[in-house]
Coordinates of C-alpha atoms and ligand atoms in Angstrom, one line a residue:
X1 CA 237.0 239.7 -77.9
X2 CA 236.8 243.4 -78.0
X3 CA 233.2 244.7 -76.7
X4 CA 231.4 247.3 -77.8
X5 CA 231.3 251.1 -76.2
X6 CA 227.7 250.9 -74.7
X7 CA 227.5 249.5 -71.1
X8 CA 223.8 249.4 -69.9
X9 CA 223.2 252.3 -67.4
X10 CA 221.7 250.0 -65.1
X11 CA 222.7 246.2 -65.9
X12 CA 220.9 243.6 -64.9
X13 CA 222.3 241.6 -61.9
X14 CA 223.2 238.5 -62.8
X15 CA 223.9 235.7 -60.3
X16 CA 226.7 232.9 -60.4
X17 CA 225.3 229.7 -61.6
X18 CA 226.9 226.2 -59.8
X19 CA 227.5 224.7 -63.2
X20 CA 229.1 221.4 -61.6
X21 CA 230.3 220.6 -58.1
X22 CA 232.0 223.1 -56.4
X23 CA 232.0 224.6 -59.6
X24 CA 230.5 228.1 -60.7
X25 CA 230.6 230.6 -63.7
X26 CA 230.2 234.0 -62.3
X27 CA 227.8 235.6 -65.0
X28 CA 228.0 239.1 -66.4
X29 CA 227.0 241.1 -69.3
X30 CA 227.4 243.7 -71.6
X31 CA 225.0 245.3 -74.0
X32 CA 221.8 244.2 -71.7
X33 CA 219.1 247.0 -72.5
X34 CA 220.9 248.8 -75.0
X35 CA 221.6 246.3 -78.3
X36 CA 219.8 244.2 -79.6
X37 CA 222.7 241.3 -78.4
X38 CA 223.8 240.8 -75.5
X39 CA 227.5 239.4 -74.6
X40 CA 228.4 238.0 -71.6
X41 CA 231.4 238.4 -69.7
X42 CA 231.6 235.2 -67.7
X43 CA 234.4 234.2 -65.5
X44 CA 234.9 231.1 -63.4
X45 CA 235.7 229.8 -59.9
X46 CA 236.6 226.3 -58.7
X47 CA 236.2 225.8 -54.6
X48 CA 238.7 222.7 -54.5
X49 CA 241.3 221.8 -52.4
X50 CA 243.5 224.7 -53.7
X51 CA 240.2 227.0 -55.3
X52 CA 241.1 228.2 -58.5
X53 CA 240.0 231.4 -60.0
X54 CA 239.9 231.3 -63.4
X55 CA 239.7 234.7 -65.4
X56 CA 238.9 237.9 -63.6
X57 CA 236.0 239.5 -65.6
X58 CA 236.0 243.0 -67.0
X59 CA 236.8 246.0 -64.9
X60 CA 233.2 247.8 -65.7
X61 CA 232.0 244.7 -63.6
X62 CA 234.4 245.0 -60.8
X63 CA 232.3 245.4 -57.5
X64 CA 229.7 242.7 -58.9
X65 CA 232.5 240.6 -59.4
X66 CA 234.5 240.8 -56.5
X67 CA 231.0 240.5 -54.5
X68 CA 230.2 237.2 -56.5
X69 CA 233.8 235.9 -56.2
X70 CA 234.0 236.4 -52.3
X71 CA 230.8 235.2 -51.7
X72 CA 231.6 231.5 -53.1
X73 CA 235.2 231.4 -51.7
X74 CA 237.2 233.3 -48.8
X75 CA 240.1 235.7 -50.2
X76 CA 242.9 234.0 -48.1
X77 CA 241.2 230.4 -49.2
X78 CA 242.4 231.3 -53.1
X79 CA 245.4 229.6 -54.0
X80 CA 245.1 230.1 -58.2
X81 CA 243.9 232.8 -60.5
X82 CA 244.5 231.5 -63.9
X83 CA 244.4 234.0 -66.7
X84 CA 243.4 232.2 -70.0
X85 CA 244.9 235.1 -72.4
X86 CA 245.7 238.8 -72.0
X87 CA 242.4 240.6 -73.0
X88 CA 240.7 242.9 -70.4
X89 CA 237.8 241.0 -70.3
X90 CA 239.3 238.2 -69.1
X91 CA 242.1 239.7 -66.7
X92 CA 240.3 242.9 -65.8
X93 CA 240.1 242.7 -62.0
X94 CA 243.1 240.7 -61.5
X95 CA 245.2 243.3 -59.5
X96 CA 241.9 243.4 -57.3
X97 CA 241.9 239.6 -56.8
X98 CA 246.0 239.1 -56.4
X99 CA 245.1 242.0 -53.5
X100 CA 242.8 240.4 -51.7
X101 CA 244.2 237.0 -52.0
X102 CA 247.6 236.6 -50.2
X103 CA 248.2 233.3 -51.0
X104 CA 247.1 233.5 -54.5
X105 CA 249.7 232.7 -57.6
X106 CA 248.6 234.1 -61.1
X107 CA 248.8 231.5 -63.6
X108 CA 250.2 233.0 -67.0
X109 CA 252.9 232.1 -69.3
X110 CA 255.7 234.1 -70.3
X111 CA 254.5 235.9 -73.5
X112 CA 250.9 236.6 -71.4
X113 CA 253.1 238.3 -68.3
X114 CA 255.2 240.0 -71.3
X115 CA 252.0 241.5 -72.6
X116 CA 250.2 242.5 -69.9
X117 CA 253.7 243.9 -68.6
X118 CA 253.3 246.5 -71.2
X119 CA 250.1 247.3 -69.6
X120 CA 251.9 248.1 -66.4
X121 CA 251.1 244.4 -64.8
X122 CA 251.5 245.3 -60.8
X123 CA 251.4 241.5 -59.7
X124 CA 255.3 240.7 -59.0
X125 CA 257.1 237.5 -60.6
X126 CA 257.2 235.8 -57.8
X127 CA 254.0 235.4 -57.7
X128 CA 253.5 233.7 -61.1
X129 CA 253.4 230.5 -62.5
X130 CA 254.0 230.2 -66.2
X131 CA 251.8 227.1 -67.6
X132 CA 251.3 227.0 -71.3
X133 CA 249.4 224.7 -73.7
X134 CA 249.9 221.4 -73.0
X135 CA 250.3 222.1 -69.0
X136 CA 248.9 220.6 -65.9
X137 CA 247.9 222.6 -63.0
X138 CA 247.7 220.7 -59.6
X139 CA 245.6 222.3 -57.3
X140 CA 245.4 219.6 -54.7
X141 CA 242.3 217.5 -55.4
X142 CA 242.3 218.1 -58.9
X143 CA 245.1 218.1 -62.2
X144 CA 243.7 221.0 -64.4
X145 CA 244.9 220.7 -67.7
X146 CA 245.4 224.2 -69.6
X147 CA 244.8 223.3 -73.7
X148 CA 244.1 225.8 -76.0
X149 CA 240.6 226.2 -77.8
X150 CA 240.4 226.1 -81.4
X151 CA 239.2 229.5 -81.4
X152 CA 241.0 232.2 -80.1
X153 CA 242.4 235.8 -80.5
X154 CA 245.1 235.7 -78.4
X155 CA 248.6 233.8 -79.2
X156 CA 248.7 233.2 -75.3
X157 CA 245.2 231.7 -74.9
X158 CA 244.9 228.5 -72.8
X159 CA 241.8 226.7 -71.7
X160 CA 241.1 224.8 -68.6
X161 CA 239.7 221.1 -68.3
X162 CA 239.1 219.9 -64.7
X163 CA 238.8 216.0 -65.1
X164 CA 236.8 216.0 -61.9
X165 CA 233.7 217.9 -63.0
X166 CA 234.4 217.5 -66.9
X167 CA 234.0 221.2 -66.7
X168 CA 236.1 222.8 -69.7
X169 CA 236.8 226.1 -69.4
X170 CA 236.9 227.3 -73.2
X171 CA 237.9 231.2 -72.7
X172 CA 236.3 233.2 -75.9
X173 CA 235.4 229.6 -77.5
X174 CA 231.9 228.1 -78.1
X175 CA 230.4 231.0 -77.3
X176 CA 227.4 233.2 -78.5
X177 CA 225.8 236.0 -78.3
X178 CA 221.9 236.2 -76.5
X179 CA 219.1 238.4 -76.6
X180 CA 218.8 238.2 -73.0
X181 CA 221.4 236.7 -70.0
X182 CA 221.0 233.3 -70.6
X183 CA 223.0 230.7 -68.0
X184 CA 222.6 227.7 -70.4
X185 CA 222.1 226.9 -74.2
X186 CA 219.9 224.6 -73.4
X187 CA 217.2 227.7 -72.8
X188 CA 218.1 229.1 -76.5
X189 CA 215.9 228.6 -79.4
X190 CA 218.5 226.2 -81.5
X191 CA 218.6 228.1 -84.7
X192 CA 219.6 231.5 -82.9
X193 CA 222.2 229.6 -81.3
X194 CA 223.6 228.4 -83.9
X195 CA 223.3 231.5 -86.2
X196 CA 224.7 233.4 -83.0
X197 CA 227.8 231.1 -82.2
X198 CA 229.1 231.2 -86.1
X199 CA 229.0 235.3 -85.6
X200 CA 230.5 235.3 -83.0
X201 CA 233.5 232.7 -83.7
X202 CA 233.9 233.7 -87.1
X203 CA 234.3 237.8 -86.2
X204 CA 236.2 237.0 -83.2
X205 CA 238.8 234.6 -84.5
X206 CA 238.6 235.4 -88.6
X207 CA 241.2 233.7 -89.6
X208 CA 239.6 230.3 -89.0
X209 CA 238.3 231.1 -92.7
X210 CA 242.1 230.7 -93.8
X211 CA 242.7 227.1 -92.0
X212 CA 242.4 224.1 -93.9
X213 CA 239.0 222.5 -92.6
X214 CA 240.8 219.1 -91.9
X215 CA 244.0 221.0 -90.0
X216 CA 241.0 222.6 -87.6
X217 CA 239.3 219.6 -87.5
X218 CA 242.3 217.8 -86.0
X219 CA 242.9 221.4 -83.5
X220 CA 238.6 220.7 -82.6
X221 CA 239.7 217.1 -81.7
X222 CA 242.3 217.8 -79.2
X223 CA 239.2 219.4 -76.8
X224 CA 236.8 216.6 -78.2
X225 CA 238.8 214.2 -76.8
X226 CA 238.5 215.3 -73.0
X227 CA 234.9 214.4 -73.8
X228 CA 234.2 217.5 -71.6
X229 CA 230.5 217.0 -69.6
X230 CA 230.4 221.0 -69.1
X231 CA 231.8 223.8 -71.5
X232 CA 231.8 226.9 -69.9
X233 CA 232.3 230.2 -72.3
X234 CA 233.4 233.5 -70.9
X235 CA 230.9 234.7 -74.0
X236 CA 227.8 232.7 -73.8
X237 CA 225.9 230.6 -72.0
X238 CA 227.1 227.9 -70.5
X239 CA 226.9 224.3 -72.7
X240 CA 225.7 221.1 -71.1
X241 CA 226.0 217.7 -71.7
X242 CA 222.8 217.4 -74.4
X243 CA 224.5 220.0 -76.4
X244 CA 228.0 219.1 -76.1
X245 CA 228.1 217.5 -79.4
X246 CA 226.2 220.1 -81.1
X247 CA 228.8 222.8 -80.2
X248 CA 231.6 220.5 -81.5
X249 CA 229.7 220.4 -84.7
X250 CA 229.1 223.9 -85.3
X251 CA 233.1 224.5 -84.4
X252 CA 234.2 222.5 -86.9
X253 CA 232.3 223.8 -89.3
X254 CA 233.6 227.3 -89.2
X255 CA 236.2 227.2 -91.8
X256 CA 233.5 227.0 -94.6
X257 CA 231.2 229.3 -93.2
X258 CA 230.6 232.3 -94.2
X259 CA 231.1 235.5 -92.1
X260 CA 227.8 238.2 -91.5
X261 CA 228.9 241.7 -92.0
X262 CA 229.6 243.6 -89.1
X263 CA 227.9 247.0 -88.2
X264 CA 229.2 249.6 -90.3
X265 CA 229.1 253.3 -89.9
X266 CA 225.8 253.8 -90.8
X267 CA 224.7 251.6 -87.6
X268 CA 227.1 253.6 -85.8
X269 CA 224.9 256.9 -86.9
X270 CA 222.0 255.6 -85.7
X271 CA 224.0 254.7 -82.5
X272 CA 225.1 258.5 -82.0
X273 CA 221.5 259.6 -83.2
X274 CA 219.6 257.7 -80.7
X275 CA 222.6 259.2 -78.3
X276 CA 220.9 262.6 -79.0
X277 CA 223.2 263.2 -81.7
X278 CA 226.8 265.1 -81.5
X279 CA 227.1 267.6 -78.9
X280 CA 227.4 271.0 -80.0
Ligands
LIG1 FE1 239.9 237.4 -76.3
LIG2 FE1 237.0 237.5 -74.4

């Protein structure tokens, strides 16, 4: 998903949470102080055999990042960096990782290293691995299995399930937008979650109000049936086990439900007014 223009002067620091052995979302966020919703920009690691980074975070978060990312694994320990689709808030600081990591392969597919190509992609192809939908990763102690959410805005969006943990990795799926950082649902009132997740799905992915609610329903199944333990959103807080099934019910309810309105440009006026207005 696209985020909005305002970056908080001084974010709040946000610290990676161990969401499951060896297992941590790196947590970051935009909007913090400045809108009334905040959006995180999560990422992923997993310290395995073969650690896997998974997404790379935004580049306005780049020195938090790389400072979380190296303090839960050693740059020549990182073996993986999986992209899950080619937005920049999900393969922002990869140059920055495939750098420091020297034995690191990026994990794309051939339409993701075509688009971010056109974005002047410095990683060199032998240093890829194309996986797709439907692929297995092994990294050693662990066959990750890349399957695409049912929401997504990318064509070259994968997820990752580690069968290990039962941590799914759902990229911009299942996610919402907070009031405040928030590591786990499971600290949100249950109403604002729910009002929050169907925003955020719906604008992010709006074509889901075209799709025949039994044809998604059958797309929802394909991640039900991992029976994930874990769902980790790059855009919300992280779901656990108690809410598992409540996030699989709210998905599959988005074809019928109907879409807010999204600020228009009489927010935006107040935006520039509270801004001081347009410099003269
Ligand atoms: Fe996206
Ligand atoms: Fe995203």
């Amino acid at each position: 998903m696209s985020i909005a223009p305002q970056a908080p002067a001084a974010p709040r620091r946000h610290r990676p949470v161990e969401v499951a052995p060896e297992t941590w979302v790196i947590q970051a966020t935009v909007g913090e102080g400045v809108a009334p919703q905040v959006v995180h920009m999560n990422s992923m690691v997993i310290r395995g055999a073969e650690p896997v980074v998974v997404d790379t975070g935004c580049p306005i978060h780049r020195d938090q990042y790389l400072e979380d990312l190296f303090g839960i694994v050693e740059p020549d320990d990182v073996r993986w960096v999986v992209i899950s689709h080619d937005d920049p808030d999900h393969h922002g600081n990869l140059e920055a990782v495939m750098e420091a990591c020297p034995n690191a392969t990026m994990v794309s597919t051939w339409f993701l290293s075509e688009r971010l190509g056109a974005e002047g992609l410095a990683v060199p192809p032998h240093r890829w691995r194309w996986l797709g939908d439907g692929d297995v990763l092994d990294a050693g102690d662990r066959r990750l299995a890349l399957v695409r959410p049912p929401i997504y805005d990318s064509p070259t969006t994968r997820g990752v399930f580690d069968p290990e943990t039962g941590v799914y990795w759902a990229s911009d799926c299942y996610a919402a937008p907070v009031e405040l950082a928030t590591a786990f649902v499971a600290e949100l009132d249950v109403d604002e979650w729910a009002e929050g997740f169907a925003t955020f799905n719906l604008w992010n992915s709006p074509w889901v109000s075209l799709v025949d609610p039994e044809a998604f329903a059958v797309q929802c199944r394909r991640v039900e049936q991992l029976r994930p333990a874990v769902i980790a959103s790059c855009h919300g807080p992280t779901i656990e086990a108690p809410q598992v099934q409540a996030a699989f019910d709210l998905l599959r309810r988005l074809p019928t439900t109907a879409a807010p309105p999204q600020p228009d440009q009489a927010t935006l006026d107040q935006i520039v007014a509270a801004l001081g207005g347009h410099p003269s």
